[in-house]
PDB file of C-alpha atoms in Angstrom:
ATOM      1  CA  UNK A   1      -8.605 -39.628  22.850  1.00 43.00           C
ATOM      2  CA  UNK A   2      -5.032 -39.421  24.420  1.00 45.00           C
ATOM      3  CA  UNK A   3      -3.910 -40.876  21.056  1.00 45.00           C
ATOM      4  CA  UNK A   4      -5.205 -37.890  19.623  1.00 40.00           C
ATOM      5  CA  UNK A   5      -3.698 -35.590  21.874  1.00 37.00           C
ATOM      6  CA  UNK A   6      -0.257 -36.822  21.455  1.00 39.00           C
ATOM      7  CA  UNK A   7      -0.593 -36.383  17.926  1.00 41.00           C
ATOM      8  CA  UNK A   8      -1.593 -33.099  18.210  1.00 37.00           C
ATOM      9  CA  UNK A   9       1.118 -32.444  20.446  1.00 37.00           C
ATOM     10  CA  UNK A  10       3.199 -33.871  18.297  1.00 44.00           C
ATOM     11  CA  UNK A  11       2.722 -32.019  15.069  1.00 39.00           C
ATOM     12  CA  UNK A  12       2.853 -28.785  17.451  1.00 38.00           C
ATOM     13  CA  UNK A  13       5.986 -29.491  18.456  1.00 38.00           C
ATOM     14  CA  UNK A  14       7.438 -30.315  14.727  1.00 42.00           C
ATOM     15  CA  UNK A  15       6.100 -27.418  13.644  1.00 41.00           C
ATOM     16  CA  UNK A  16       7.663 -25.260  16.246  1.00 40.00           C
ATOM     17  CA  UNK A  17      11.133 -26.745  15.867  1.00 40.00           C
ATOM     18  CA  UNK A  18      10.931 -26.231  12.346  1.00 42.00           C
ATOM     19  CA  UNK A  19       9.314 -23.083  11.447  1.00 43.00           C
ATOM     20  CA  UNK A  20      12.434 -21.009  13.172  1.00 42.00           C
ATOM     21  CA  UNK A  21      14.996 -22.706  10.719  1.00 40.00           C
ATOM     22  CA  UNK A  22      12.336 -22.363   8.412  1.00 41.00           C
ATOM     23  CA  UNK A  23      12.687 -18.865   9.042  1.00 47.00           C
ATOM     24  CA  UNK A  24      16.198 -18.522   9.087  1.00 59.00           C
ATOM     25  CA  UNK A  25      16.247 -20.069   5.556  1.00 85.00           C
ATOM     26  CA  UNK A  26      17.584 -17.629   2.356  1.00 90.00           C
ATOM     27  CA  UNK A  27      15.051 -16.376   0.390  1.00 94.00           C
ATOM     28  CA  UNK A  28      15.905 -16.974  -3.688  1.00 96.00           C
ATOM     29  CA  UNK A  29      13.556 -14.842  -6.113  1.00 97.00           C
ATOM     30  CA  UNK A  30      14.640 -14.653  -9.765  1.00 97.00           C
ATOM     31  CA  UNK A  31      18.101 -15.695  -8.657  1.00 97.00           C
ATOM     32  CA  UNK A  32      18.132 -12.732  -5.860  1.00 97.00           C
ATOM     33  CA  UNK A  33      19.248 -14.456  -2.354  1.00 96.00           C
ATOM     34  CA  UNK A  34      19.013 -12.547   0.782  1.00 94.00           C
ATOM     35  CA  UNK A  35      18.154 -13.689   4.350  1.00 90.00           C
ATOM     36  CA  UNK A  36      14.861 -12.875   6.165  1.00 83.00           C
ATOM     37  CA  UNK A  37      16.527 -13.339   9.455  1.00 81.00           C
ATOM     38  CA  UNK A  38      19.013 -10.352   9.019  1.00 80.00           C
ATOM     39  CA  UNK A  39      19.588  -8.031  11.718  1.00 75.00           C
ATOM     40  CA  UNK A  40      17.941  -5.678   9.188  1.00 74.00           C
ATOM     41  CA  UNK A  41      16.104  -8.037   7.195  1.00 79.00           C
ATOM     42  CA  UNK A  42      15.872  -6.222   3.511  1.00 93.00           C
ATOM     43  CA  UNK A  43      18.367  -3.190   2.934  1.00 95.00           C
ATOM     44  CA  UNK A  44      19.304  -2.966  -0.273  1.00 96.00           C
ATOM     45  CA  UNK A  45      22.321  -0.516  -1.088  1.00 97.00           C
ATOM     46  CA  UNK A  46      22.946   1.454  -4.747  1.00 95.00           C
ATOM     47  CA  UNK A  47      26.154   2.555  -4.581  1.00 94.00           C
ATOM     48  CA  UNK A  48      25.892   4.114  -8.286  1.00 94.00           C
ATOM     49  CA  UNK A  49      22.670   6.590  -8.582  1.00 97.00           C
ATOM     50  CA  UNK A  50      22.388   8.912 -11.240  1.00 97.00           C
ATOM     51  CA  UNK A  51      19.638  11.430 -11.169  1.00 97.00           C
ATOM     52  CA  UNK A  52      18.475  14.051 -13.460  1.00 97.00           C
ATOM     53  CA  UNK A  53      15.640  16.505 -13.108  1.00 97.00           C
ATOM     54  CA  UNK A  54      14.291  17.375 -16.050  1.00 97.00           C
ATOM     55  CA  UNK A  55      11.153  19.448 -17.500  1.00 94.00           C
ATOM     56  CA  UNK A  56       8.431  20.493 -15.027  1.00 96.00           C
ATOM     57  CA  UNK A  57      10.934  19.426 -11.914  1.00 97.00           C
ATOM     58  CA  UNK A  58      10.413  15.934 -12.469  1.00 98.00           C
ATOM     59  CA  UNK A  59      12.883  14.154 -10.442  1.00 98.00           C
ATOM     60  CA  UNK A  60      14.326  10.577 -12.967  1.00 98.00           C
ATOM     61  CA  UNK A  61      17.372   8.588 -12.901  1.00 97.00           C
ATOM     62  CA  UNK A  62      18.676   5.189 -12.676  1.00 98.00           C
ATOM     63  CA  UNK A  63      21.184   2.965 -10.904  1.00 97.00           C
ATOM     64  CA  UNK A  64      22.572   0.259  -9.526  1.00 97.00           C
ATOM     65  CA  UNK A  65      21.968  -2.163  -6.634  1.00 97.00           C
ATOM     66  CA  UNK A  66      25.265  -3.609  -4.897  1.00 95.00           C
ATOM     67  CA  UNK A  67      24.573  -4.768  -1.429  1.00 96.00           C
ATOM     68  CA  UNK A  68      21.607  -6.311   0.009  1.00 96.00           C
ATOM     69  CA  UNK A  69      22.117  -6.707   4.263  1.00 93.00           C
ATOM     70  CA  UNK A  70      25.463  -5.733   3.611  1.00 92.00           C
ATOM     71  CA  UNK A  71      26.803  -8.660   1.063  1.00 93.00           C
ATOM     72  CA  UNK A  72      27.915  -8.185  -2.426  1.00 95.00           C
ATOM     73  CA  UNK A  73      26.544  -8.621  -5.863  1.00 95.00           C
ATOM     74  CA  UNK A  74      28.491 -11.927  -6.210  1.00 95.00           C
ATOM     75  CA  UNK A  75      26.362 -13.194  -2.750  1.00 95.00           C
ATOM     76  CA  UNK A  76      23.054 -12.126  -3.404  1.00 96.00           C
ATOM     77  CA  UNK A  77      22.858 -11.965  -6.654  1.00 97.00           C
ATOM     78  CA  UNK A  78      25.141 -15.053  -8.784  1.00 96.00           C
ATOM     79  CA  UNK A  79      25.810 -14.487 -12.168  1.00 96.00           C
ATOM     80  CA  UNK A  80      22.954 -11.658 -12.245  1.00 97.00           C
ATOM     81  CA  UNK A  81      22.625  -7.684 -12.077  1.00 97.00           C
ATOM     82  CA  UNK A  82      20.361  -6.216 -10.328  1.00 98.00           C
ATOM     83  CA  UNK A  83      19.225  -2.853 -11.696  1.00 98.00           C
ATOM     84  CA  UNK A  84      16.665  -0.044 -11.470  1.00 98.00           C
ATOM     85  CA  UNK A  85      15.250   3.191 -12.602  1.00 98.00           C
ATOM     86  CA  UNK A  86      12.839   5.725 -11.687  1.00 98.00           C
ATOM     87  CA  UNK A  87      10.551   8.750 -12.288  1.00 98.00           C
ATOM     88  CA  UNK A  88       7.414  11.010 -12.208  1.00 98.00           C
ATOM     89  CA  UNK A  89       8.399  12.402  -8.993  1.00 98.00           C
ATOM     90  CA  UNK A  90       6.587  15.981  -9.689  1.00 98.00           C
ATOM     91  CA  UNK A  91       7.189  19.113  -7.424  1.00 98.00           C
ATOM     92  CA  UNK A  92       4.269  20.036  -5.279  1.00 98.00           C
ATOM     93  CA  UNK A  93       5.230  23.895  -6.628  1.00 97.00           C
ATOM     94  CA  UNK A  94       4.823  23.438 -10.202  1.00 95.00           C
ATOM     95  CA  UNK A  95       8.946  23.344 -12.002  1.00 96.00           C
ATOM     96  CA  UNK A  96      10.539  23.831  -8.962  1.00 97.00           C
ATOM     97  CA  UNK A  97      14.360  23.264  -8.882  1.00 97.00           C
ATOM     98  CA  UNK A  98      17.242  22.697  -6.376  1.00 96.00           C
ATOM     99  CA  UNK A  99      19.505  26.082  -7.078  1.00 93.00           C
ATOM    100  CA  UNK A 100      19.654  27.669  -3.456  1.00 94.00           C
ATOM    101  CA  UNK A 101      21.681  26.549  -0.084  1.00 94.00           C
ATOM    102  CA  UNK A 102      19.324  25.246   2.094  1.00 94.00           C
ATOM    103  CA  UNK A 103      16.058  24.896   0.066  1.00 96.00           C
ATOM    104  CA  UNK A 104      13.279  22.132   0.564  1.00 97.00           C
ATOM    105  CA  UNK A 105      11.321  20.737  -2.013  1.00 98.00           C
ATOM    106  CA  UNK A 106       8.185  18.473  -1.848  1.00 98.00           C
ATOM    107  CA  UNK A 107       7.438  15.586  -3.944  1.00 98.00           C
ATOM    108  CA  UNK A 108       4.227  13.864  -4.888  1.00 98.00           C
ATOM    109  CA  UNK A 109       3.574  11.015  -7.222  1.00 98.00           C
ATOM    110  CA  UNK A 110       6.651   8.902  -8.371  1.00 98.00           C
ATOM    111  CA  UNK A 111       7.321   5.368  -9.384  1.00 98.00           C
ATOM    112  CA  UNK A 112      10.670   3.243  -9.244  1.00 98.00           C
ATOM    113  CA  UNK A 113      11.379  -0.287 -11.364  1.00 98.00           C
ATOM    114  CA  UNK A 114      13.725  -2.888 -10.336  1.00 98.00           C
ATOM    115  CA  UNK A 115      14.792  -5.158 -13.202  1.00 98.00           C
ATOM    116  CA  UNK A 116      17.181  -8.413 -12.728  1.00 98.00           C
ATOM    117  CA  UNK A 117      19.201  -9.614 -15.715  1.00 98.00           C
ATOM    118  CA  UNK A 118      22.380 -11.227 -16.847  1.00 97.00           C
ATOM    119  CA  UNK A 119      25.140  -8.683 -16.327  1.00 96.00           C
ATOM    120  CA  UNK A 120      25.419  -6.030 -18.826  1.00 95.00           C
ATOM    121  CA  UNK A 121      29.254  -5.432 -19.080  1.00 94.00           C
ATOM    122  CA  UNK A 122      28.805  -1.942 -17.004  1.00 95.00           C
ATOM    123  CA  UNK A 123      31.848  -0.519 -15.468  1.00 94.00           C
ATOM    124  CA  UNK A 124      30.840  -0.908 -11.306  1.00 92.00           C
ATOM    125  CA  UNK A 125      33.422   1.582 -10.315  1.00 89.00           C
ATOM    126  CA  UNK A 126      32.300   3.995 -13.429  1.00 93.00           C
ATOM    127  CA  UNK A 127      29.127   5.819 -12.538  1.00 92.00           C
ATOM    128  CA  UNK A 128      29.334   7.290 -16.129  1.00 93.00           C
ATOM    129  CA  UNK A 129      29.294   3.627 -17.673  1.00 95.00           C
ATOM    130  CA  UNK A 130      25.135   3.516 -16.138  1.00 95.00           C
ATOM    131  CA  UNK A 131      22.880   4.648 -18.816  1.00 96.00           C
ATOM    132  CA  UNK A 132      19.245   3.853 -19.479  1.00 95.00           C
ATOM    133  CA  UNK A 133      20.047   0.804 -21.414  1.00 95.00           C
ATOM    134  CA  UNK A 134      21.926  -0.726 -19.327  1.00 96.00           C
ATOM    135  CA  UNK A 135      19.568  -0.181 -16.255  1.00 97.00           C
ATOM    136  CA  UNK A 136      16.255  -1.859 -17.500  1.00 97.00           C
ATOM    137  CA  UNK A 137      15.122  -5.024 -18.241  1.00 97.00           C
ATOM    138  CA  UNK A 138      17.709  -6.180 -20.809  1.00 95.00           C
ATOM    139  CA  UNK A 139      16.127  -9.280 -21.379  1.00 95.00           C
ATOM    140  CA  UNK A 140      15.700 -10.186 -17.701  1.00 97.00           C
ATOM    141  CA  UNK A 141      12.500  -9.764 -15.794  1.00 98.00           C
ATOM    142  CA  UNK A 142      10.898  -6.807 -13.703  1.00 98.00           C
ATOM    143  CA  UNK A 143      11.688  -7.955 -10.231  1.00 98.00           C
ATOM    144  CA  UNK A 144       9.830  -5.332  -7.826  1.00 98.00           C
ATOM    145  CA  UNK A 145       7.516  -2.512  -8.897  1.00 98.00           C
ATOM    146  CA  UNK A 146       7.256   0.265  -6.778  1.00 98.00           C
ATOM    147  CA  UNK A 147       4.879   3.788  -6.713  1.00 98.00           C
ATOM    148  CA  UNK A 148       5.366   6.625  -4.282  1.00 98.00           C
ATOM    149  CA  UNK A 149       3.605   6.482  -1.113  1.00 98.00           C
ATOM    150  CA  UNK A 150       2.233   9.366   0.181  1.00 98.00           C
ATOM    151  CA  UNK A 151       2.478  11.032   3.685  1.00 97.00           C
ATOM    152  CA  UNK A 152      -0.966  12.543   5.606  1.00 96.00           C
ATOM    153  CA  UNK A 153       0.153  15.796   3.500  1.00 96.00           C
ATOM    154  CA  UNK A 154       0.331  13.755  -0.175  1.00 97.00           C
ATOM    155  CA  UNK A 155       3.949  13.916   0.198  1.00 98.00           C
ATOM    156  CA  UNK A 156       5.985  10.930  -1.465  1.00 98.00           C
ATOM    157  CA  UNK A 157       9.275  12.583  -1.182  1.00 98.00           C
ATOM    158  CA  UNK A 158      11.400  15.549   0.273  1.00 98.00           C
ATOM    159  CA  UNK A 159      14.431  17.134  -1.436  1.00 98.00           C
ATOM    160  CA  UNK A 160      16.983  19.330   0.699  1.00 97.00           C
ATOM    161  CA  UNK A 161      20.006  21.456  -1.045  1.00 97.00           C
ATOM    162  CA  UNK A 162      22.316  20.624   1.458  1.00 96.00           C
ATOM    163  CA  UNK A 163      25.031  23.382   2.193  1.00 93.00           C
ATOM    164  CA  UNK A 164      28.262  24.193   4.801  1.00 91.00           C
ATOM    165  CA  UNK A 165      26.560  26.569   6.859  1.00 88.00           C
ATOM    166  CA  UNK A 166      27.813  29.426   5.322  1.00 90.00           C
ATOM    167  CA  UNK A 167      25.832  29.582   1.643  1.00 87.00           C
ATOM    168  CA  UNK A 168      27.819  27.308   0.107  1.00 90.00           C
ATOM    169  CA  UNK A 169      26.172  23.997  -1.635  1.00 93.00           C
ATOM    170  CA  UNK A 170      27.199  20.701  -0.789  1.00 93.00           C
ATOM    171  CA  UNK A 171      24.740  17.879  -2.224  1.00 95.00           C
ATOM    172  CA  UNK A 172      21.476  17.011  -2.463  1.00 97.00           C
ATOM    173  CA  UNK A 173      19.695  15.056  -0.241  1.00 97.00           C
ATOM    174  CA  UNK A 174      15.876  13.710  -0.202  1.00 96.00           C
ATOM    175  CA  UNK A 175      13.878  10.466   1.328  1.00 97.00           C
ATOM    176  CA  UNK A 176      10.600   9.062   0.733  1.00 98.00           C
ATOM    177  CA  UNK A 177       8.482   5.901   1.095  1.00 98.00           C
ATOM    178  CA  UNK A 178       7.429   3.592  -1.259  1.00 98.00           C
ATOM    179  CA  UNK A 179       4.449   0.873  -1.969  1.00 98.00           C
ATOM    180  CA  UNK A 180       4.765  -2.348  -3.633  1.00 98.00           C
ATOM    181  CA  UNK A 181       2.445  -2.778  -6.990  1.00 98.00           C
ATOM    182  CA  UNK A 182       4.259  -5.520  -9.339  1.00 98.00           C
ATOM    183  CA  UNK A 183       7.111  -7.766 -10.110  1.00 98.00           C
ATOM    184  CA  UNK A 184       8.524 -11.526  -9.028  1.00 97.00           C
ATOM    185  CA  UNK A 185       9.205 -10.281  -5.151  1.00 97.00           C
ATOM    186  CA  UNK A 186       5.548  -8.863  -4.817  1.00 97.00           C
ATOM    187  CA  UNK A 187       4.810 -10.897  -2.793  1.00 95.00           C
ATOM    188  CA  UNK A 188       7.752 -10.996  -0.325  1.00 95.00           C
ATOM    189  CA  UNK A 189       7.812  -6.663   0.263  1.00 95.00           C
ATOM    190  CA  UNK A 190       4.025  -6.219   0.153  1.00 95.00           C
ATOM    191  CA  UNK A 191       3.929  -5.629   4.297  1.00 94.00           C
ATOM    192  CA  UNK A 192       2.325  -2.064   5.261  1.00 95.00           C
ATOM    193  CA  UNK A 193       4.652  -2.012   7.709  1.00 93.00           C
ATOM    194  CA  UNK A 194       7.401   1.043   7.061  1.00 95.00           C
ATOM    195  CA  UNK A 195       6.081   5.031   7.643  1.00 94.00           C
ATOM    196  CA  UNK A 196       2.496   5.488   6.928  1.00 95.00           C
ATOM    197  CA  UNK A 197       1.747   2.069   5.919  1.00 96.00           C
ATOM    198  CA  UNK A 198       4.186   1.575   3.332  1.00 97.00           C
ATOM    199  CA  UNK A 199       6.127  -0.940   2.034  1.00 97.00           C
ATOM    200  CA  UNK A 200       9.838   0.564   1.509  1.00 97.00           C
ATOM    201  CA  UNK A 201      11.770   3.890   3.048  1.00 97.00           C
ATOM    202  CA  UNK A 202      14.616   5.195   0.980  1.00 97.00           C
ATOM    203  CA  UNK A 203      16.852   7.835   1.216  1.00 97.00           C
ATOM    204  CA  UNK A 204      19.587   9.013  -1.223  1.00 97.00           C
ATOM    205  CA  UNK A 205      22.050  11.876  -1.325  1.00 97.00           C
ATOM    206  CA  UNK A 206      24.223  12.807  -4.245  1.00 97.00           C
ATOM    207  CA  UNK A 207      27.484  14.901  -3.929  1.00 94.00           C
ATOM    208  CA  UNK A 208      28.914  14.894  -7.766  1.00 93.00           C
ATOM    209  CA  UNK A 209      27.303  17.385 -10.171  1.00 93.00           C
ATOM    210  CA  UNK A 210      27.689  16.718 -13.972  1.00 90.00           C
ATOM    211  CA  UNK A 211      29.026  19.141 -16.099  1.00 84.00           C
ATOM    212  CA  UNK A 212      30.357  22.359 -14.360  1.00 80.00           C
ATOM    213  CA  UNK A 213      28.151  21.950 -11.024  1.00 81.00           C
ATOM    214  CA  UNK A 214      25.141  21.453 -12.314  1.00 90.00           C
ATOM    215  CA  UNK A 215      22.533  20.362  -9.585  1.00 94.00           C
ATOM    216  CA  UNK A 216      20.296  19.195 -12.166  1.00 96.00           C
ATOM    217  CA  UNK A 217      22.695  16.144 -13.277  1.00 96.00           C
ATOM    218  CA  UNK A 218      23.949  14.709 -10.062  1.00 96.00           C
ATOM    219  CA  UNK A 219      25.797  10.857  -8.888  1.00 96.00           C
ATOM    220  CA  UNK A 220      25.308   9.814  -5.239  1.00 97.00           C
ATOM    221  CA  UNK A 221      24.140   6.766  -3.447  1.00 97.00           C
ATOM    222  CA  UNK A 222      20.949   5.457  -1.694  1.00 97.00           C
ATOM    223  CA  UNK A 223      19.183   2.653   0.072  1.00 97.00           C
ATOM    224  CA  UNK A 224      15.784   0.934   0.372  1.00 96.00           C
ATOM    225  CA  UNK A 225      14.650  -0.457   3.458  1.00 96.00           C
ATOM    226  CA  UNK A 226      12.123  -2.875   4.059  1.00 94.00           C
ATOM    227  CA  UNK A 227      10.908  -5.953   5.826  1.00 92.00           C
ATOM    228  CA  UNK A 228      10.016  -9.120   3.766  1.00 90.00           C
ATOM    229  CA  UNK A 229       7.383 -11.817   4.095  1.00 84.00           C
ATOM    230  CA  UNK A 230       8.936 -15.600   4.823  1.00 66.00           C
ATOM    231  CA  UNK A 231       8.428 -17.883   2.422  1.00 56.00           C
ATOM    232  CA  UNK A 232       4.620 -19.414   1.578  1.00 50.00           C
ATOM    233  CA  UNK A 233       6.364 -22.974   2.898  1.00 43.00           C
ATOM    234  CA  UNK A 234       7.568 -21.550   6.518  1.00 43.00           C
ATOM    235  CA  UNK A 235       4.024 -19.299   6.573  1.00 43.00           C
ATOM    236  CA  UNK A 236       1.782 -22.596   6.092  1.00 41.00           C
ATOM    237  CA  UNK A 237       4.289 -24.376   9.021  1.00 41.00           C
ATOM    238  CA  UNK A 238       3.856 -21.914  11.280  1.00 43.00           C
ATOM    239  CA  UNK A 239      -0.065 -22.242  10.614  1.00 45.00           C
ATOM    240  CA  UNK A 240      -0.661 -25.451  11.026  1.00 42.00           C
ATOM    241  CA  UNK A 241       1.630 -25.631  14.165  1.00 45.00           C
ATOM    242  CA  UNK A 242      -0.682 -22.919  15.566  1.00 45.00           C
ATOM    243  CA  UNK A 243      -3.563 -24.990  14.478  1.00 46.00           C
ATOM    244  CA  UNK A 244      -2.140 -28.029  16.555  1.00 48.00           C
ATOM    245  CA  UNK A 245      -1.853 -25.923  19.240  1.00 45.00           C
ATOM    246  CA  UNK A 246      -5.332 -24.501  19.255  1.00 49.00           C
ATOM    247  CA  UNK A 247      -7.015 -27.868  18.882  1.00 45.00           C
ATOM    248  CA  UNK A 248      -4.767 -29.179  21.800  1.00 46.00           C
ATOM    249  CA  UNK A 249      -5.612 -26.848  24.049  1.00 51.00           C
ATOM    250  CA  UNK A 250      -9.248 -27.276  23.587  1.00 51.00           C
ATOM    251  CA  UNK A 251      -9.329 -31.270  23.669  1.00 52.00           C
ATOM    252  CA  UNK A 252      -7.687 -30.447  27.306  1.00 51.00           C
ATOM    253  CA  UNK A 253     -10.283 -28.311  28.132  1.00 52.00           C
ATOM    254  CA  UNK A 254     -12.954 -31.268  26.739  1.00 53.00           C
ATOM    255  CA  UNK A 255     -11.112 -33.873  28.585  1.00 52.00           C
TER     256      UNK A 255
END
């Protein structure tokens, strides 16, 4: 019996020691390296956004991902790009557009793709260089698929015409939450745990307005925040340390 225990003990104790580091350990998916034990664990930063509204209001674009918990593409992402686009964000008003200082406008539905793949040849400090080609899969793989996630209200997303107070436009600004559905880091994002049980918040704002002004072509930046799940290995440590502890406890209680 007190062989038992010690054993049991023991493996508790590995486990405990071990699942912390375990913890701490970067997380590699599809070549994409960040560290769960962050001060913000997953923030991912696009420095290069282009959006375009098109038809019906629908709110598109694509971009560029170039810090993840504040390191560069060269850190977290060796010898890869990491790129995405999105789309089918509808007004709640049917073809409602940003044209007036100071206007809101309500989102529902929308979807964003992240893709990683060898790097294209884009120019990073070129907005203009990003183009649909360049920001999909290019032979790589779909690393995260993403839908809108909707408020009480059915809300996914909320646009604001930004102005200086006196009438005068300034940007575009908007934020939303997203839900995990697909891709390599399923598994790592799909937590419940951001506003109203979904997986991501992101927020983007856009100050340049391509050609003459036009709110309807804009470049900004944005990020995506989320939490992410440790790896399988460090989940099943911490499990079976637990489980040593459990059965511990009640052999003392037997004994």
């Amino acid at each position: 019996m007190n062989i038992v225990k010690k054993a049991l003990i023991g493996v508790t104790l590995a486990a405990a020691m071990a699942a912390p580091s375990a913890y701490a350990s970067p997380i590699n998916v599809g070549g994409v390296i960040w560290d769960p034990a962050a001060l913000v664990d997953f923030s991912a930063f696009g420095g290069q956004i282009r959006q375009k509204i098109v038809a019906g209001g629908e709110v598109t674009g694509f971009g560029l991902i170039d810090k993840i918990n504040n390191t560069g593409m060269n850190t977290f992402c060796p010898g890869c790009e990491l790129t995405f686009q999105f789309g089918g964000f509808m007004p709640v008003v049917a073809n409602a557009l940003p044209t007036t200082a100071g206007q809101t406008i309500s989102y529902t539905g929308g979807w964003v793709n992240v893709y990683v793949h060898a790097p294209t040849g884009m120019d990073y400090n070129d907005p203009l260089s990003m183009t649909l080609g360049n920001t999909g899969q290019n032979g790589g793989q779909l690393w995260l698929s993403l839908v809108g996630h909707a408020n009480p209200g059915g809300i996914t997303f909320v646009g604001k015409v930004q102005d200086d107070g006196m009438g005068n436009i300034t940007g575009l600004q908007g934020n939303g939450q997203l839900s995990v559905t697909g891709g390599l880091a399923q598994g790592n994002f799909d937590t419940d745990s951001k506003s109203f049980g979904s997986d991501f918040s992101f927020q983007a704002g856009f100050t340049t307005f391509l050609p003459d002004n036009n709110l309807l072509d804009a470049i900004g930046n944005g990020t995506f925040d989320g939490e992410s799940i440790p790896e399988p290995g460090s989940m099943t440590l911490l499990g079976l340390g637990l489980l040593g502890a459990g059965l511990a406890r009640r052999r003392r209680k037997a004994a």
